[in-house]
Coordinates of C-alpha atoms in Angstrom, one line a residue:
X1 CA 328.0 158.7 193.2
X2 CA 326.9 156.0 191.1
X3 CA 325.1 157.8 188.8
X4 CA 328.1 160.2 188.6
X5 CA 329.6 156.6 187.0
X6 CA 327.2 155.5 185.1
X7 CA 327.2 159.1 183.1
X8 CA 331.0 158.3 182.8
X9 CA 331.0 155.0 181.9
X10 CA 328.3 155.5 179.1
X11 CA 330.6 158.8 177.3
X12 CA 333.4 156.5 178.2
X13 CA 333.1 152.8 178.3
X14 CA 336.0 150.1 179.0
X15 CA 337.7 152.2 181.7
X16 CA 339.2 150.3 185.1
X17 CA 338.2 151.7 188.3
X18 CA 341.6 153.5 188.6
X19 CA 341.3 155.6 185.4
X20 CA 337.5 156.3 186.2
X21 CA 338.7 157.5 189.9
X22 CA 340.8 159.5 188.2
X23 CA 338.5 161.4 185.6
X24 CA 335.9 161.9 188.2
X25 CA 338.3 162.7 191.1
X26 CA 337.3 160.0 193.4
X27 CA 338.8 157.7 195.7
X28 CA 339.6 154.2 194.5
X29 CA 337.9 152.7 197.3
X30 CA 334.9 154.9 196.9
X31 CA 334.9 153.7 193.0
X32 CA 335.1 150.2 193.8
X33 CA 332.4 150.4 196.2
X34 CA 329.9 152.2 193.5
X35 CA 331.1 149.6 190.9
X36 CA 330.0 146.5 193.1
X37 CA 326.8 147.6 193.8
X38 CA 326.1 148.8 190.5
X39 CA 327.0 144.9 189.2
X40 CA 324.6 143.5 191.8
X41 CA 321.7 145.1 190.4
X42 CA 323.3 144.3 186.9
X43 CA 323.7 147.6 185.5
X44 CA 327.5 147.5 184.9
X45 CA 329.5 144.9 183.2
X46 CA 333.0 143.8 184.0
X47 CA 335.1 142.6 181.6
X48 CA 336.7 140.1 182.6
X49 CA 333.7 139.0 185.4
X50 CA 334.9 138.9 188.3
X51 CA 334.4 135.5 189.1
X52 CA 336.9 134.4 186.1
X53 CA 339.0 137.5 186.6
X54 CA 342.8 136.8 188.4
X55 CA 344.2 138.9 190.9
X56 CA 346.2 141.9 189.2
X57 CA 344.3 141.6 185.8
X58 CA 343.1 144.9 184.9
X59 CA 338.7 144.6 184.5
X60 CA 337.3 147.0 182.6
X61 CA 333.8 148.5 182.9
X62 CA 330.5 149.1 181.1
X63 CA 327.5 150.2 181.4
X64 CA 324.4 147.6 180.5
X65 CA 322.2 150.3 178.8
X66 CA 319.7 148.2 178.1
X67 CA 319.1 147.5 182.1
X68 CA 319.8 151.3 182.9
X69 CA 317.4 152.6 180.1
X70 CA 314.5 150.1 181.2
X71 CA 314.8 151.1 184.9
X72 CA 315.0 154.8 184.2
X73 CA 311.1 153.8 182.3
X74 CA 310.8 152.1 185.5
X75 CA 311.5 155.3 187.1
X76 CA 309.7 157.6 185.2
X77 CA 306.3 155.5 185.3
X78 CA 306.3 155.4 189.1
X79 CA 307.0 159.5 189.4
X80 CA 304.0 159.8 187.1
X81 CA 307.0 161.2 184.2
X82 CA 305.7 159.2 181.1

């Protein structure tokens, strides 16, 4: 599932979790789980953080492609791919 969003959020970047629930037909919840733990390892941005974010404020989300590029090369060199 979370690289179900990370595909999305790359062709679509800026979306909240509702409209990316939505597009991929998705629970919410399920959303907002995959979102969270994506942030922890720092390969999605939200906009406003989270931390300075207010309750109701709609966050929007990215995708850090510059963390998600270097751990797919991560990847690939420990499968033996590159």
């Amino acid at each position: 599932m979370q690289a179900t969003i990370i595909g999305h959020l790359r062709k679509n970047p800026g979306l909240t979790r509702a409209e990316i629930g939505e597009a991929l037909e998705i629970p919410k919840m399920t959303v907002a789980n995959g979102l969270e733990k994506l942030m922890e390892v720092g390969l999605i941005i939200a906009d406003p953080p989270r931390d300075v974010a207010v309750r109701g404020q709609r966050v929007r989300y990215t995708v850090d492609d510059a963390r998600v590029t270097e751990m797919v090369m991560r990847l690939e060199q420990v499968l033996g791919e590159s």
